[in-house]
mmCIF file of N, CA and C in Angstrom:
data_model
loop_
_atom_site.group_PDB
_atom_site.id
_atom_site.type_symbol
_atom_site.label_atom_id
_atom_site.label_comp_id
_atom_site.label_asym_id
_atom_site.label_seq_id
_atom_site.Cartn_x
_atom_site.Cartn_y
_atom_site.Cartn_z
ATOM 1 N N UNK C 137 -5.358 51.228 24.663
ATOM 2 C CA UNK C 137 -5.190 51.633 26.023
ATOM 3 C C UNK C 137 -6.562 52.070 26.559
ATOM 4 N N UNK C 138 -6.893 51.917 27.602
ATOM 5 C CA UNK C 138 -8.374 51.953 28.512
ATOM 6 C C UNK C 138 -7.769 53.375 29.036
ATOM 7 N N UNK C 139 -9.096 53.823 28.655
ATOM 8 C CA UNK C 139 -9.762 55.416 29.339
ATOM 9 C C UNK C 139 -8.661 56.079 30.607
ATOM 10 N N UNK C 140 -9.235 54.502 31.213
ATOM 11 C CA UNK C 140 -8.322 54.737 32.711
ATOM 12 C C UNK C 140 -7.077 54.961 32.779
ATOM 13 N N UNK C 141 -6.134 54.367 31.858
ATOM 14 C CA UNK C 141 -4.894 54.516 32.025
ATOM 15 C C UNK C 141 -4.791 55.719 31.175
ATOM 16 N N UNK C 142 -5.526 56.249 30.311
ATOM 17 C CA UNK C 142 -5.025 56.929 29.243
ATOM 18 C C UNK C 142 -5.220 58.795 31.141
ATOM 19 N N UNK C 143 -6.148 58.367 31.820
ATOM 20 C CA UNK C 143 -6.495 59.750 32.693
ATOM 21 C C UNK C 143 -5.004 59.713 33.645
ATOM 22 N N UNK C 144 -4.937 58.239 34.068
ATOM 23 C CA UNK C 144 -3.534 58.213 34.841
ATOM 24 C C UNK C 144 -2.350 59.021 34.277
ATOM 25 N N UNK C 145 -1.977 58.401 33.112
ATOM 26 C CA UNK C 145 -1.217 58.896 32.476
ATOM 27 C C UNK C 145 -0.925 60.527 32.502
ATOM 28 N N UNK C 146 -2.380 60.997 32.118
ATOM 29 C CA UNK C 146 -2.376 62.568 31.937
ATOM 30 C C UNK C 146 -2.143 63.577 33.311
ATOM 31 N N UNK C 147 -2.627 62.577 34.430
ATOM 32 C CA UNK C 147 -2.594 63.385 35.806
ATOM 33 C C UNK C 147 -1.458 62.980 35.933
ATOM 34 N N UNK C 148 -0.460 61.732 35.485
ATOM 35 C CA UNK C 148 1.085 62.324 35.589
ATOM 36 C C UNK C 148 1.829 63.042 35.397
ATOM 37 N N UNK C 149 1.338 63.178 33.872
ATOM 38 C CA UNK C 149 2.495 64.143 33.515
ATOM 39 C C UNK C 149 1.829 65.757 33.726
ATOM 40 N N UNK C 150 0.571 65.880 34.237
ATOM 41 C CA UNK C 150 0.275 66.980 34.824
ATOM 42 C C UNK C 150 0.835 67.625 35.706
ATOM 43 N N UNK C 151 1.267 66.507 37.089
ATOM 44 C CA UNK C 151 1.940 66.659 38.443
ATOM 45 C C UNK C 151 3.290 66.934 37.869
ATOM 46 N N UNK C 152 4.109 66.474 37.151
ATOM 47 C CA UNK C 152 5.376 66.097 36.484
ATOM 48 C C UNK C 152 5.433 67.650 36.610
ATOM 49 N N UNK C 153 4.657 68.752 35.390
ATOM 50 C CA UNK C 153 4.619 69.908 34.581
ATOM 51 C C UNK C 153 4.802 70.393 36.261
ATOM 52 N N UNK C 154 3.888 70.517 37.083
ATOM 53 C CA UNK C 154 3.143 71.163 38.042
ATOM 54 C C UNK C 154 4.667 71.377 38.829
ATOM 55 N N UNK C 155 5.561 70.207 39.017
ATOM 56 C CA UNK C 155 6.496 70.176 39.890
ATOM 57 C C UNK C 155 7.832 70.980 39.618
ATOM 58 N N UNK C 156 7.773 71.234 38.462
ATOM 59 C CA UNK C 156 9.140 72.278 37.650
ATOM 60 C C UNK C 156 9.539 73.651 38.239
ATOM 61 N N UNK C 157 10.764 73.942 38.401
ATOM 62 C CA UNK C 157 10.435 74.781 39.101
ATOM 63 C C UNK C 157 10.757 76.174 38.211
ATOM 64 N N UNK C 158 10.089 76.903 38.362
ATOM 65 C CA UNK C 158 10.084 78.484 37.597
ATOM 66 C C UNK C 158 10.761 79.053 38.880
ATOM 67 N N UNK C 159 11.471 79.848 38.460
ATOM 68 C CA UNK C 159 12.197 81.778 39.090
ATOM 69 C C UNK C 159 10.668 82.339 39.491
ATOM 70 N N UNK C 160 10.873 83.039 40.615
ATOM 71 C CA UNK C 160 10.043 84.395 40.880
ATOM 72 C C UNK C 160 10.045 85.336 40.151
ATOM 73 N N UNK C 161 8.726 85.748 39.960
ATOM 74 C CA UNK C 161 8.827 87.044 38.835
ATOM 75 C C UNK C 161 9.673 88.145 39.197
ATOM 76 N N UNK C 162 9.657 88.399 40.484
ATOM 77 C CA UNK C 162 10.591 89.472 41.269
ATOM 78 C C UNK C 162 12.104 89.309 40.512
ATOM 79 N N UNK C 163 12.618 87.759 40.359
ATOM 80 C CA UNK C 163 14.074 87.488 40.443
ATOM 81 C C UNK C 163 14.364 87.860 38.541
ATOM 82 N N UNK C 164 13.240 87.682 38.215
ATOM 83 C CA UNK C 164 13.074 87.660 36.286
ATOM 84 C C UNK C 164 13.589 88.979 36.239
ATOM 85 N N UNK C 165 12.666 90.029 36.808
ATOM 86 C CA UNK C 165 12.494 91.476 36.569
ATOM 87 C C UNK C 165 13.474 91.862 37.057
ATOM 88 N N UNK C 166 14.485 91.930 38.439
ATOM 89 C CA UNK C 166 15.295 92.254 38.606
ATOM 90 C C UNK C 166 16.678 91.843 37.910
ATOM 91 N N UNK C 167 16.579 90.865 37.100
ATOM 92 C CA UNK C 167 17.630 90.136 36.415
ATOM 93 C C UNK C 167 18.028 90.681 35.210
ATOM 94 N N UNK C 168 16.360 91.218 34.445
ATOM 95 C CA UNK C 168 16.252 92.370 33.108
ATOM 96 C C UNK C 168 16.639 93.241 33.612
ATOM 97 N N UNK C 169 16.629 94.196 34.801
ATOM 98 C CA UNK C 169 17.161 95.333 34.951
ATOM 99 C C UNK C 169 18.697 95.270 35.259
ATOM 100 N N UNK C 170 19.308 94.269 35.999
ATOM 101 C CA UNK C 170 20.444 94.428 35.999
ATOM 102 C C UNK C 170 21.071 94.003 34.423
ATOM 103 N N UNK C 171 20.475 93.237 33.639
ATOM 104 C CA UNK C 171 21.277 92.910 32.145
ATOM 105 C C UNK C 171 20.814 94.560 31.370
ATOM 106 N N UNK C 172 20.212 95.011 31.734
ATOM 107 C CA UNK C 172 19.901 96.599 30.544
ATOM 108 C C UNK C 172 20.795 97.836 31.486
ATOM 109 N N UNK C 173 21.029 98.019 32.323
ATOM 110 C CA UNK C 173 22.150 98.479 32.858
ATOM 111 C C UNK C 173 23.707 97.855 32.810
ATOM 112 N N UNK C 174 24.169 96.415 32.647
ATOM 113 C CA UNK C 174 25.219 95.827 32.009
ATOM 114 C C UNK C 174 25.359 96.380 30.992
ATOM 115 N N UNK C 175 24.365 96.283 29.868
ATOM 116 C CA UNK C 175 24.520 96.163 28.794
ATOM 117 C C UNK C 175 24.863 97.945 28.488
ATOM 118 N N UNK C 176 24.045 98.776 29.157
ATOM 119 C CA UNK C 176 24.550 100.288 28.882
ATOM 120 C C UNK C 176 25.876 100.509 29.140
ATOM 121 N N UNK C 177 26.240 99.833 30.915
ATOM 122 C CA UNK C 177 27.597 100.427 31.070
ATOM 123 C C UNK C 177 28.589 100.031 30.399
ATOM 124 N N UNK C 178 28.395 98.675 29.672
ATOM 125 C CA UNK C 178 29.600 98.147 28.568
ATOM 126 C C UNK C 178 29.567 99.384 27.665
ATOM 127 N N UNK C 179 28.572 99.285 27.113
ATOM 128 C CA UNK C 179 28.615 100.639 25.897
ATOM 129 C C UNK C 179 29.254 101.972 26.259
ATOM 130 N N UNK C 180 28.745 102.287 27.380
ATOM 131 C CA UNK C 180 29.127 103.923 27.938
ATOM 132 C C UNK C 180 30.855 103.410 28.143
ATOM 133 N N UNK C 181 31.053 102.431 28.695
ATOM 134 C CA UNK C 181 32.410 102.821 29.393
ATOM 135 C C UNK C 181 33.654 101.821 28.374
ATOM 136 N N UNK C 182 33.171 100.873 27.379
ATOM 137 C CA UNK C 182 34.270 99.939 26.396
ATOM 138 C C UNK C 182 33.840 100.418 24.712
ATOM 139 N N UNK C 183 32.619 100.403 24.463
ATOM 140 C CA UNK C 183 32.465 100.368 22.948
ATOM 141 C C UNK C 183 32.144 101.492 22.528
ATOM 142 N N UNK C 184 31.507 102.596 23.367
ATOM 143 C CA UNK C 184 31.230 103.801 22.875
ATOM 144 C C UNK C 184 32.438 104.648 22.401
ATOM 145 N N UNK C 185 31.907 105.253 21.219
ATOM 146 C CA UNK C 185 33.091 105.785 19.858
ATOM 147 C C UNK C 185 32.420 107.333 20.777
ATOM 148 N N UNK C 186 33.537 108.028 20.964
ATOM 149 C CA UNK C 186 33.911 109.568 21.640
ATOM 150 C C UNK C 186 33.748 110.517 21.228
ATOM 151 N N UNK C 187 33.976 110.814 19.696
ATOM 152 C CA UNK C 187 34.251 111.316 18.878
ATOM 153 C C UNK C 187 32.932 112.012 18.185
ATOM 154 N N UNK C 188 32.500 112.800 17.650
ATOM 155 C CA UNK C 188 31.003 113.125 17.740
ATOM 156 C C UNK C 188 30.494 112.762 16.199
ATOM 157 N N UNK C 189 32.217 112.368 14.817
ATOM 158 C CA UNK C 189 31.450 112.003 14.188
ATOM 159 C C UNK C 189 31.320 110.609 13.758
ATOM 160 N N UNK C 190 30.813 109.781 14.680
ATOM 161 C CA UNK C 190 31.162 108.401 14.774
ATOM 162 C C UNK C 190 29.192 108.267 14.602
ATOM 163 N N UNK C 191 28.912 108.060 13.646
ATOM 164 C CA UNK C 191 27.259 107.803 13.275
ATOM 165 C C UNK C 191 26.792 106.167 14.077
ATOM 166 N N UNK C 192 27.411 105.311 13.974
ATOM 167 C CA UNK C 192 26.552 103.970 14.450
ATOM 168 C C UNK C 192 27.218 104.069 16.212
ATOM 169 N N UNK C 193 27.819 105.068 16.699
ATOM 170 C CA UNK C 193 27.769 104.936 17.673
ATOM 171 C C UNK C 193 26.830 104.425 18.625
ATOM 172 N N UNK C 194 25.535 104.924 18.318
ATOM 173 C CA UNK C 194 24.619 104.929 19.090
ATOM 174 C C UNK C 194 23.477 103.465 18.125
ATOM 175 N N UNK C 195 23.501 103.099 17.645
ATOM 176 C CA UNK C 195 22.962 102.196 17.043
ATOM 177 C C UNK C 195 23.331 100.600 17.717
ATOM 178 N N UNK C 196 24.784 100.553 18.098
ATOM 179 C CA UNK C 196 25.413 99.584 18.647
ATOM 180 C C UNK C 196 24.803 99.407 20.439
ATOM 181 N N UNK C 197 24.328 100.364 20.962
ATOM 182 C CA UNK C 197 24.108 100.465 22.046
ATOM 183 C C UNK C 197 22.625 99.105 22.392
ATOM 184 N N UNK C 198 21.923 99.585 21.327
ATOM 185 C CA UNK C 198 20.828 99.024 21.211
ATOM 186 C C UNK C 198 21.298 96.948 21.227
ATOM 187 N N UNK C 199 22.595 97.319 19.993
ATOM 188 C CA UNK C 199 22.363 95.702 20.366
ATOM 189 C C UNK C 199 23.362 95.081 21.156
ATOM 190 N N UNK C 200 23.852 96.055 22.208
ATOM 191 C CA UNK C 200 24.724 95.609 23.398
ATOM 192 C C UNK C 200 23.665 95.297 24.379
ATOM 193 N N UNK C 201 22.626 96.190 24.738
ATOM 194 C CA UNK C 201 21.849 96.271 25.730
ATOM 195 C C UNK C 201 20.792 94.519 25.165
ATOM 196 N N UNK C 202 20.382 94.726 24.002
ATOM 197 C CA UNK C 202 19.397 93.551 23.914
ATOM 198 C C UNK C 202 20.099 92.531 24.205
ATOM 199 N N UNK C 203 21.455 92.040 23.841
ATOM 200 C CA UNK C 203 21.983 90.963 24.034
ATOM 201 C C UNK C 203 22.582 90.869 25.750
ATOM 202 N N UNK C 204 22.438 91.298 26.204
ATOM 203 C CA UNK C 204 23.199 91.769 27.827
ATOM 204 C C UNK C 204 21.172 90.919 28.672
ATOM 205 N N UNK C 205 20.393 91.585 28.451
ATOM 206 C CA UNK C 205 19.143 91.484 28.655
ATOM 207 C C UNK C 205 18.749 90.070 27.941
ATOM 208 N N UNK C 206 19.425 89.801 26.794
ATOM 209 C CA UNK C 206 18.371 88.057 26.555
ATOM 210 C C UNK C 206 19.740 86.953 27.946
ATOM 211 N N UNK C 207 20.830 87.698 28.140
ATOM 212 C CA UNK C 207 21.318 86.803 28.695
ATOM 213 C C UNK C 207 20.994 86.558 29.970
ATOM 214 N N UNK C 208 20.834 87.978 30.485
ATOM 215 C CA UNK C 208 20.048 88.044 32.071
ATOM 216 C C UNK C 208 18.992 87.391 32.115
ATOM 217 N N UNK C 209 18.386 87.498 31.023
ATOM 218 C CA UNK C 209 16.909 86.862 31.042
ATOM 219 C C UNK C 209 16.914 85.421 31.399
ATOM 220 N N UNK C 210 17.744 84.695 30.284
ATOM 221 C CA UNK C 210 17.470 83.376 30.562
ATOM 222 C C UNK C 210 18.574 82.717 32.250
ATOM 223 N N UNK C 211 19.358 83.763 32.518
ATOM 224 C CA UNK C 211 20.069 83.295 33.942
ATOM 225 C C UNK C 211 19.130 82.492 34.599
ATOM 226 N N UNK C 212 17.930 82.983 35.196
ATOM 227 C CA UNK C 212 17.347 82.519 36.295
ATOM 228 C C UNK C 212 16.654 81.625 35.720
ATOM 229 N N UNK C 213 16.509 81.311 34.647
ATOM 230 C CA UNK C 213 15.842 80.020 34.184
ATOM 231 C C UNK C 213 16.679 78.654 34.025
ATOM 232 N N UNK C 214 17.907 79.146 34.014
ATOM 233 C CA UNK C 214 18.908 78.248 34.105
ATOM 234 C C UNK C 214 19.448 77.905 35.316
ATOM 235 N N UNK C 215 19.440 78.585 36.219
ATOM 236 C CA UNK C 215 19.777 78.250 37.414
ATOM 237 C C UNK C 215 18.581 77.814 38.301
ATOM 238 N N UNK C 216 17.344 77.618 37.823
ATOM 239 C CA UNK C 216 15.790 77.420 39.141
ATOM 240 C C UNK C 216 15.444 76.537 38.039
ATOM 241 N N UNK C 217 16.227 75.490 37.127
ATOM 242 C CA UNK C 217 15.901 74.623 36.133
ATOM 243 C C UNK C 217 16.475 73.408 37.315
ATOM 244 N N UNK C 218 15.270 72.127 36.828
ATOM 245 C CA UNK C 218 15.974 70.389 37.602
ATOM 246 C C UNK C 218 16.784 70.066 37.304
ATOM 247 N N UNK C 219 17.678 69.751 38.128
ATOM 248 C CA UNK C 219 18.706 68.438 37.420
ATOM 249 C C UNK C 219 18.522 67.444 37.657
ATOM 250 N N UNK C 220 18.129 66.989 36.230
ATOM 251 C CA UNK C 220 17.777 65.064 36.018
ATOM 252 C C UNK C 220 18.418 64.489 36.088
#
């Protein structure tokens, strides 16, 4: 393949990359804050153990909130993603 086609090529799939569309950082950040507040009020108000001697009470919180937050996270990447 010649030089030339090999630069064509690359400024295609440059424009290609260039044209994708990403979320606003605004919509990212507000998306983590609403999934780490989900993820607390599930805990505070469905899974949280009442009782004072309930030890992993508070251990579970941690992986309600992370999983509440990877889901928010990827929302807006899924929804400001092309359809081919």
């Amino acid at each position: 393949m010649k030089r030339r086609d090999r630069r064509v090529l690359s400024k295609k799939k440059n424009d290609i990359l260039k044209m994708t569309k990403k979320p606003p950082r605004f919509i990212v950040i507000i998306s983590i804050t609403i999934g780490l507040i989900a993820g607390f009020v599930f805990w505070y108000f469905l899974s949280r153990c009442g009782e004072s001697g309930c030890t992993l009470s508070y251990y579970i919180l941690f992986i309600e909130m992370v999983c509440s937050t990877a889901f928010f996270l990827a929302l807006p990447y899924i929804m400001y993603a092309d359809n081919e």
